[in-house]
Coordinates of C-alpha atoms in Angstrom, one line a residue:
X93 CA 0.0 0.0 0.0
X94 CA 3.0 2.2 0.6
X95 CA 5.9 2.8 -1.7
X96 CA 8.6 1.9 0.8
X97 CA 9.1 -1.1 3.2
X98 CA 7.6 -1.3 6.5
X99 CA 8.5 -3.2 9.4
X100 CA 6.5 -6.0 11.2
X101 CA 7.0 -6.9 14.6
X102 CA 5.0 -9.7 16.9
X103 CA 4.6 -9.8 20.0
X104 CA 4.1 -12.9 22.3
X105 CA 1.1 -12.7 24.4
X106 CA -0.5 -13.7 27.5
X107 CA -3.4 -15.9 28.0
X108 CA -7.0 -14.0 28.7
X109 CA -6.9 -14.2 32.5
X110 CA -3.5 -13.1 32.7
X111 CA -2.8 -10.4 30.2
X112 CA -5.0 -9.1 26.9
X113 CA -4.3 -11.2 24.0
X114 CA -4.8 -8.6 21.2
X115 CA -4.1 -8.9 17.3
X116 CA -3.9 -5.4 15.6
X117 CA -0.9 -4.5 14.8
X118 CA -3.2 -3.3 16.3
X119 CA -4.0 -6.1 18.5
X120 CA -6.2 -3.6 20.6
X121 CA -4.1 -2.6 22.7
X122 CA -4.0 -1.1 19.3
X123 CA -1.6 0.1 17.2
X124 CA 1.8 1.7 18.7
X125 CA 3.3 4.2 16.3
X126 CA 6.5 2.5 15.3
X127 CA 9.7 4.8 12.9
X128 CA 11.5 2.5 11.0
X129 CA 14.2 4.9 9.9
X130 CA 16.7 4.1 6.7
X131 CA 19.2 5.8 4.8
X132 CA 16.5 7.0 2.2
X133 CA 13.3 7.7 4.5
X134 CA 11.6 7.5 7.5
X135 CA 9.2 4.6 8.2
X136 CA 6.1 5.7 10.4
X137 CA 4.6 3.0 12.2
X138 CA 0.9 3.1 13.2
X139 CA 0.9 0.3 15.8
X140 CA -2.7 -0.8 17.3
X141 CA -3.2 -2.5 20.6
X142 CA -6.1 -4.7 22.0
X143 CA -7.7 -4.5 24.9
X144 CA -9.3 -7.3 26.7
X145 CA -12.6 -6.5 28.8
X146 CA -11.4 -6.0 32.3
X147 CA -8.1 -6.5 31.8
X148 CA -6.6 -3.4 30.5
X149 CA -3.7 -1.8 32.0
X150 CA -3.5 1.4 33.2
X151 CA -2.8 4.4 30.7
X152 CA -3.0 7.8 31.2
X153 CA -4.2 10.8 28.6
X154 CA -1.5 13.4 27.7
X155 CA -2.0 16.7 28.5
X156 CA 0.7 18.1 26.7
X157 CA 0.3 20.1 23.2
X158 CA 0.8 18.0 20.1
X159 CA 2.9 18.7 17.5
X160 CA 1.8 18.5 14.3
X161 CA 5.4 19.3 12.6
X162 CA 7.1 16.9 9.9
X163 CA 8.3 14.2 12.1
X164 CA 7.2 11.1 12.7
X165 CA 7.5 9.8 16.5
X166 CA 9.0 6.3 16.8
X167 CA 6.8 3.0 18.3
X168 CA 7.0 3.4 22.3
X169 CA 7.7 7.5 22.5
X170 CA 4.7 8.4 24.3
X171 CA 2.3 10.7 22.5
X172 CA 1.5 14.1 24.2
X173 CA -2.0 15.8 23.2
X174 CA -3.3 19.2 24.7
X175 CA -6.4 18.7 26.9
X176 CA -8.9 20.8 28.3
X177 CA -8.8 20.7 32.6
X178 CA -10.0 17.4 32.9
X179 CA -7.6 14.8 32.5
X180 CA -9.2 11.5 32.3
X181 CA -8.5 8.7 35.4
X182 CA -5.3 5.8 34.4
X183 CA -7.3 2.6 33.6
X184 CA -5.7 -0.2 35.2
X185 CA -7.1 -3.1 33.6
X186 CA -7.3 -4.0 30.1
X187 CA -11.0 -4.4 28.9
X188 CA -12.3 -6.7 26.3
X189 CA -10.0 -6.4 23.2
X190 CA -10.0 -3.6 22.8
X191 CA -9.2 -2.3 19.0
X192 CA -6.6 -3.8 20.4
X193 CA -7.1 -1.9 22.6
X194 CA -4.1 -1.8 24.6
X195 CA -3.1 -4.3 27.7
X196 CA -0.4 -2.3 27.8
X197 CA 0.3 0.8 29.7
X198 CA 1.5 3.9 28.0
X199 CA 1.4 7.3 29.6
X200 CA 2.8 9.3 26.7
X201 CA 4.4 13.4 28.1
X202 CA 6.2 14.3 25.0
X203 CA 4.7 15.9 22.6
X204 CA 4.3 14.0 18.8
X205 CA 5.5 15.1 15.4
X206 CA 4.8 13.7 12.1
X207 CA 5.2 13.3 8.7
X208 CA 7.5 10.8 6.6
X209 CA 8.4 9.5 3.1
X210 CA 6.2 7.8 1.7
X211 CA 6.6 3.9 3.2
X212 CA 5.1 0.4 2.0
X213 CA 2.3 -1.1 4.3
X214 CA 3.0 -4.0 5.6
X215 CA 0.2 -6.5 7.2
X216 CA 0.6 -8.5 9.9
X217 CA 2.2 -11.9 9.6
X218 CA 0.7 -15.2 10.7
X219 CA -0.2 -15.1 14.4
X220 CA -2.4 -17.3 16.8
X221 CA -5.3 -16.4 18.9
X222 CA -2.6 -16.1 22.0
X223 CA -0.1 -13.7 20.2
X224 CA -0.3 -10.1 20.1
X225 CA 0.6 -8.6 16.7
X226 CA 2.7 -5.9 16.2
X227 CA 3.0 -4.3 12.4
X228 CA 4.5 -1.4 10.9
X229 CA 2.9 1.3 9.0
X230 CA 3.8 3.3 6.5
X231 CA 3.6 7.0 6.0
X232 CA 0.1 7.8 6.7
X233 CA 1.0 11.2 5.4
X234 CA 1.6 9.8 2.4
X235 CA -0.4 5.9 1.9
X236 CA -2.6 4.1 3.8
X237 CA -2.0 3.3 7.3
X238 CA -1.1 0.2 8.9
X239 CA -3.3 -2.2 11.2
X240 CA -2.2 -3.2 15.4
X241 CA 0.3 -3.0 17.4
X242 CA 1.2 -4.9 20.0
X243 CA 0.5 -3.8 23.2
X244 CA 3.7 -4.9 25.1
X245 CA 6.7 -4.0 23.4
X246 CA 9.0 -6.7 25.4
X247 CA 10.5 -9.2 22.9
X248 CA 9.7 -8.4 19.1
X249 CA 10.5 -10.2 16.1
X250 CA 10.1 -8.7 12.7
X251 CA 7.9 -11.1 10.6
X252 CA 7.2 -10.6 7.0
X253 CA 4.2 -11.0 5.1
X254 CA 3.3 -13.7 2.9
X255 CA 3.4 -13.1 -0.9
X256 CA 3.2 -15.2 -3.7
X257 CA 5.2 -15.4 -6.3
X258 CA 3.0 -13.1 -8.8
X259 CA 1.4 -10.8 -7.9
X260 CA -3.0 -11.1 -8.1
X261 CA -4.3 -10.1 -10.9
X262 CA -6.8 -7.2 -11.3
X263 CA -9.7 -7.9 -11.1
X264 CA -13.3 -5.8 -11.3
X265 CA -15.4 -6.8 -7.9
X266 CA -19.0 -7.9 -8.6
X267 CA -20.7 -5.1 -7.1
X268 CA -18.5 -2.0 -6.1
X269 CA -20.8 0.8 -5.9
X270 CA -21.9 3.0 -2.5
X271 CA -25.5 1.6 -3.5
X272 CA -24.3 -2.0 -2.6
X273 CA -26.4 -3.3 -0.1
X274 CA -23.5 -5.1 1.5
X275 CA -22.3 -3.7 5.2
X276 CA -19.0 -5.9 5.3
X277 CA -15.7 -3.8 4.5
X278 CA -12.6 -5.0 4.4
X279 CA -9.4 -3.2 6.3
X280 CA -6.1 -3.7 4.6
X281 CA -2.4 -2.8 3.9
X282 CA -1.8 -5.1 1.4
X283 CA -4.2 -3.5 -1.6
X284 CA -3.0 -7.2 -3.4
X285 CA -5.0 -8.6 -0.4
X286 CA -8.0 -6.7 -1.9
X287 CA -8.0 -7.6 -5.0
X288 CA -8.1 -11.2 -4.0
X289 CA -11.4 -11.2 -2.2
X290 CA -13.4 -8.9 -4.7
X291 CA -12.2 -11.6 -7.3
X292 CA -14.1 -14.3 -5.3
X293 CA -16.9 -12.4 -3.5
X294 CA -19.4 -9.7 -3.9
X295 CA -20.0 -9.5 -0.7
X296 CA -17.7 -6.9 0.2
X297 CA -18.9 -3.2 -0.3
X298 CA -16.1 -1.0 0.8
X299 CA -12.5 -0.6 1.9
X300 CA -10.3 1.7 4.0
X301 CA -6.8 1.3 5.2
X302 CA -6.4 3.5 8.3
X303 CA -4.9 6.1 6.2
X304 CA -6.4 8.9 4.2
X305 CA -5.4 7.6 0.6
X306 CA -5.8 4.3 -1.1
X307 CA -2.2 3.6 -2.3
X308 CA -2.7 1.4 -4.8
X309 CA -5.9 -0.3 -4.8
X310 CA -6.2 -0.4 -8.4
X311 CA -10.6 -1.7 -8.1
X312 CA -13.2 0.4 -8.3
X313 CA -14.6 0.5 -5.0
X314 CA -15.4 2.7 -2.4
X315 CA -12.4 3.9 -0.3
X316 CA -13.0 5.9 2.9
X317 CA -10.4 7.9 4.1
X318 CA -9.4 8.4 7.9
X319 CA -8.5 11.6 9.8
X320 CA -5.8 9.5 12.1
X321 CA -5.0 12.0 14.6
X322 CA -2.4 14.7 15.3
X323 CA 0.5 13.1 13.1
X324 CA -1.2 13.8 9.9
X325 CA -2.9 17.0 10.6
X326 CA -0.6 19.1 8.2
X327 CA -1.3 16.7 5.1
X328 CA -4.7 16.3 6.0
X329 CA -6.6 19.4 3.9
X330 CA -4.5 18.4 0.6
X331 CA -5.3 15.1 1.0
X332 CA -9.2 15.1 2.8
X333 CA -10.2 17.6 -0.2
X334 CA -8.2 15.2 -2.9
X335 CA -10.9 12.3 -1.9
X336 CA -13.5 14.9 -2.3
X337 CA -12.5 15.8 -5.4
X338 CA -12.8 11.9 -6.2
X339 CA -16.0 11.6 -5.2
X340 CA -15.8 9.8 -0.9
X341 CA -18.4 9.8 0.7
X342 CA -17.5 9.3 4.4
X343 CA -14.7 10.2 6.3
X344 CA -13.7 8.7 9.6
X345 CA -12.5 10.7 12.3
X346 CA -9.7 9.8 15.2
X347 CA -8.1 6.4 15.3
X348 CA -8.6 4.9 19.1
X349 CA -8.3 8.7 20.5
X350 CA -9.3 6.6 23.8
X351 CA -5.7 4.6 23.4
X352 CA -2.7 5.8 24.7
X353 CA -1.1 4.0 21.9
X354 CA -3.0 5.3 19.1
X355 CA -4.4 8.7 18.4
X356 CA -4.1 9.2 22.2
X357 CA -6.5 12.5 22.5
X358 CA -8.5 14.2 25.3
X359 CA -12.3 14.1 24.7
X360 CA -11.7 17.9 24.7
X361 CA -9.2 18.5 22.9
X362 CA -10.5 15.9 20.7
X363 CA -13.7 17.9 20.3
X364 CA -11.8 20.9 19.2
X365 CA -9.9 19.1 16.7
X366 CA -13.0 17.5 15.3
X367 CA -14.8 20.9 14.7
X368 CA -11.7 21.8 13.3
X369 CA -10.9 19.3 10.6
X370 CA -14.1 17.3 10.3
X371 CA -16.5 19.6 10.0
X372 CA -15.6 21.2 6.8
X373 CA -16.4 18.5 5.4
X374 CA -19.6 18.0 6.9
X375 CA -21.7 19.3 3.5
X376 CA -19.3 17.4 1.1
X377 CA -19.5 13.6 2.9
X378 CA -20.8 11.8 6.0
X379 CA -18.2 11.9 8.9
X380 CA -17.7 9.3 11.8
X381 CA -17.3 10.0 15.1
X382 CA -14.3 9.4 16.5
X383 CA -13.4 5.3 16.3
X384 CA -13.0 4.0 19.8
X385 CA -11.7 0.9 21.7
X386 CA -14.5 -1.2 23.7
X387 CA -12.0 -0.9 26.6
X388 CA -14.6 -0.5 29.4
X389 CA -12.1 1.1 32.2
X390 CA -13.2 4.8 33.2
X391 CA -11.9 7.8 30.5
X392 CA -11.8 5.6 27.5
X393 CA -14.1 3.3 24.9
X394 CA -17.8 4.3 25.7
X395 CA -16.8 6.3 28.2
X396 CA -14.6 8.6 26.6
X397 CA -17.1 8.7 23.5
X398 CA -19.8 10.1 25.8
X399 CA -17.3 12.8 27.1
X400 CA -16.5 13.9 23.8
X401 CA -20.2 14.3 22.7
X402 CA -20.2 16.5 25.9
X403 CA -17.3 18.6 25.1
X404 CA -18.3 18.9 21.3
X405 CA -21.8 21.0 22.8
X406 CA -23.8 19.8 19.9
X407 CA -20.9 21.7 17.3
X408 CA -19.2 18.7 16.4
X409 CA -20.5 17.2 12.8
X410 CA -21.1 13.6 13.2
X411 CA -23.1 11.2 11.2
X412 CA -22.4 7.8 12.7
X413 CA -20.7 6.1 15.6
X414 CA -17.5 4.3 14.8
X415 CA -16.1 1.7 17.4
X416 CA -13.8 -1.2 17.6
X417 CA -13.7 -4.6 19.8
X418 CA -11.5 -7.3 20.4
X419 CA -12.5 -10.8 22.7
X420 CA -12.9 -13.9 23.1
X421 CA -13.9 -16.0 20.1
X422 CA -16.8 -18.6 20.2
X423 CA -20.7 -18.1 21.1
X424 CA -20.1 -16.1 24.6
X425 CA -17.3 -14.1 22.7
X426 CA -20.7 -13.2 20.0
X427 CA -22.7 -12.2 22.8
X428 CA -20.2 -9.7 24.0
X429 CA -19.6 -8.6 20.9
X430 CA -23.2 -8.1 19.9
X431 CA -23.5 -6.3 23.6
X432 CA -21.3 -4.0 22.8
X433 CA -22.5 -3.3 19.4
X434 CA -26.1 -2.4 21.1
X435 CA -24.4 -0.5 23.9
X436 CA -22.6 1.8 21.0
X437 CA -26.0 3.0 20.2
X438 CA -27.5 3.7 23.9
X439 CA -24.4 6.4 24.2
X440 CA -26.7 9.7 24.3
X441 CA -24.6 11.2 21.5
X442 CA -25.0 7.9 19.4
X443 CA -29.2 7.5 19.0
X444 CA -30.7 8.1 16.2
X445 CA -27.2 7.8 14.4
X446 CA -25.9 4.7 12.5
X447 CA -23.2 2.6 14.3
X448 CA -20.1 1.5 12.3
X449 CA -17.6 -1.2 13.8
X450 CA -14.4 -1.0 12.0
X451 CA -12.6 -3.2 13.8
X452 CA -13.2 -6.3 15.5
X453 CA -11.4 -9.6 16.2
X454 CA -12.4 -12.5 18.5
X455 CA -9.4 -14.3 20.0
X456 CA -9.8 -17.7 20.1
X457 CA -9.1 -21.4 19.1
X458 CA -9.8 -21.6 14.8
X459 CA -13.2 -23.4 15.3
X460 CA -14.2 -21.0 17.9
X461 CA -13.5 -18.0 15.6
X462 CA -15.3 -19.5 13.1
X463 CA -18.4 -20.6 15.5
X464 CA -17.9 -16.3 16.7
X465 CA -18.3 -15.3 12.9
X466 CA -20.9 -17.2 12.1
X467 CA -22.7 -16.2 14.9
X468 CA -21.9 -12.4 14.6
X469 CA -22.3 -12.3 10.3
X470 CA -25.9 -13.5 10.6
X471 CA -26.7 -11.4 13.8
X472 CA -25.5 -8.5 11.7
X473 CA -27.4 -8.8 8.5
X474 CA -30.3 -9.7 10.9
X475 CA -33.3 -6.9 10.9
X476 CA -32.2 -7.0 14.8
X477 CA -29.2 -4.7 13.6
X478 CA -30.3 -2.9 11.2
X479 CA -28.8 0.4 13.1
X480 CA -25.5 -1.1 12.2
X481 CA -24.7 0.6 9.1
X482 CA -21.4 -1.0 7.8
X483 CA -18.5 -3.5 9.6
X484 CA -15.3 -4.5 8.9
X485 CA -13.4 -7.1 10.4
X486 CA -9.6 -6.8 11.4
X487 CA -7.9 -7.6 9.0
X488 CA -6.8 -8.4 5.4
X489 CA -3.5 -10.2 6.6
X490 CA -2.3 -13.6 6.5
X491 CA -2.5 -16.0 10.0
X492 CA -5.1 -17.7 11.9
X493 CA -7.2 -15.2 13.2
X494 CA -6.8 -12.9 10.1
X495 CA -8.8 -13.7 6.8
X496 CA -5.9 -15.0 4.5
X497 CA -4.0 -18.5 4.5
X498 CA -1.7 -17.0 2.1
X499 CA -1.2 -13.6 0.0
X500 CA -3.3 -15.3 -2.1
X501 CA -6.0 -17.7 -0.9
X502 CA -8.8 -16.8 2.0
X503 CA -8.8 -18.7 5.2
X504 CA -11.8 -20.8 6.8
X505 CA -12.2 -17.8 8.8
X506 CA -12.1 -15.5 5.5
X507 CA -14.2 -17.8 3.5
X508 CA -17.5 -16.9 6.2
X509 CA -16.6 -13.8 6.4
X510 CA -16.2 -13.1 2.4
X511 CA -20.4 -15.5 2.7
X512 CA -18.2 -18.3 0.8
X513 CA -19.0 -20.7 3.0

């Protein structure tokens, strides 16, 4: 998705009970923002962490002023951003998955600055339900994001993705327009990755790539782009009124702002920046509200989505609620998916809106995955959800609990996912 090379990095996990299992390169404990620097350019990593339910470890939210200059921060400096008086509470347990969102603890008090060469995506690499995934992304300035992170940064192995020898070829998807009636998306940093699953399926109605450009997708579908956070604020009007200019229709606003190893922003501040690179937009596309973890500790998921409807005073343009989960895989793991789902649209400044999820992962054995997306696919489509506007699960990427069994071939887990099997 990028034009340079991007790093991968795993990270061995710990069981449920112990410590959060997360996948997302952003295993939520999301995505950790990872520099990869080389003698040509410098590599920015967008790292995601999951969260487990009750289990997430304590993070704090910056109150320091962002900077938004050229640089990009490397994986682990903690991220400052500017926040009004309140400073929200340090969670000390990591919830369910969260976006990956993070078990790990990150109290970031230096401020952030951004901007690199453009850099090559790279997807995570094969990982089990009891790994935390750790992936480098490229230049979000430039391409497309990258996925998770892994939330503890102890012992990381660079992994590399996958590929076949020759590359996919094109292909036209069966049904690519904004009327499709399809809600499944697919996330990706591989755009090969795409390609493969529109060739087989018409079941998927849109794509985005945590960054606010396609890279090279090369298919005619619908690409949203994503307002990540501070790091890409001074490329963001270029870029935001490029995909205008192309015909988007939706933007999404702030990557895990609730995550001190994402966006990492204040409900406040967050607020402020909203009104002030959202809402222009507001009469040329739909825009998201921020995307947040399903950590359920005090100052972040649901909770930090209900302050930051408070703090936008009815000023901040939002046309859906956006959220992320990570758990545990098999029928329970649906329910407290499906709970969460339902408790995205009880937030006050949620009702009456549509809810997106553009990120979730269940973390369990293969056949519990599979019994968890099922379960969750059906539940989805059902007339029971119809407030659920559009999903995507996490991610395009080869491994176990991703959707691929190689750069080229869908999983069991991708096959149900894709309505193959």
């Amino acid at each position: 998705m990028f034009t340079k090379t991007g790093l991968l990095a795993l990270c061995a996990a710990a069981s449920f009970n112990g410590a959060t299992a997360a996948h997302h390169r952003h295993r939520h404990p999301k995505r950790d923002v990872v520099y990869a620097e080389t003698d040509v350019v410098v590599v920015t990593e967008y790292e995601t962490h999951t969260v487990t339910a009750g289990q997430e470890q304590a993070t704090t939210v910056p109150t320091t002023a962002v900077s938004t200059s050229s640089q990009v921060a490397a994986e682990n400096v903690p991220v400052v951003v500017p926040t009004s008086s309140e400073t929200p509470a340090a969670p000390t347990t990591p919830t369910t998955l969260a976006t990956f969102v993070k078990p790990s603890s990150a109290t970031p008090s230096t401020a952030v600055s951004s901007s690199a060469a453009e850099a090559p995506l790279v997807a995570p690499a094969a990982a089990t339900a009891a790994q935390l995934v750790s992936s480098i992304v490229g230049d979000i300035t430039s391409t497309p994001i990258a996925a998770p992170a892994a939330v503890d940064t102890a012992s990381v192995a660079p992994a590399a993705l996958p590929t076949s020898a020759a590359a996919p070829a094109e292909v036209s998807p069966a049904s690519t327009t904004s009327s499709n009636v399809s809600k499944r998306g697919a996330a990706y940093n591989d755009a090969s990755m795409v390609k493969v699953l529109l060739g087989q399926t018409n079941a998927i109605s849109w794509v985005y790539n945590w960054g606010a450009d396609a890279g090279d997708l090369g298919v005619d579908i619908p690409f949203y782009p994503t307002m990540w956070g501070d790091k890409v604020a001074a490329d963001w009007p270029a870029k935001a009124q490029a995909a205008v200019d192309a015909g988007t229709e939706v933007f999404f606003s702030f990557n895990e702002p609730d995550n001190a190893g994402q966006a990492n922003m204040a409900p406040s501040y967050a607020a402020t920046k909203h009104q002030e690179w959202m809402n222009p937009y507001g009469d040329k596309a739909r825009i998201g509200a921020p995307a947040v973890s399903s950590s359920e500790e005090a100052n972040q998921g649901l909770d930090w989505l209900q302050q930051f409807f408070d703090a936008c005073g009815g000023n901040c343009k939002v046309d859906f609620c956006n959220t992320h989960w990570y758990g545990p895989g098999g029928d329970s793991g649906a329910d407290l998916f499906l709970a969460h789902v339902k408790a995205v649209r009880d937030v006050s400044g949620c009702q009456g809106k549509p809810v997106w999820i553009t990120e979730f992962m269940p973390q369990g054995s293969s056949s519990e995955n599979e019994t968890f997306m099922k379960k969750i696919t059906e539940a989805l489509e059902s007339s029971d959800y119809d407030f659920v506007e559009k999903y995507s699960y996490f991610m395009l990427a080869v491994g176990e609990t991703y959707l691929m069994s190689s750069a080229t071939e869908l999983n069991a887990l991708g096959k149900i996912y894709a309505n193959l099997s």
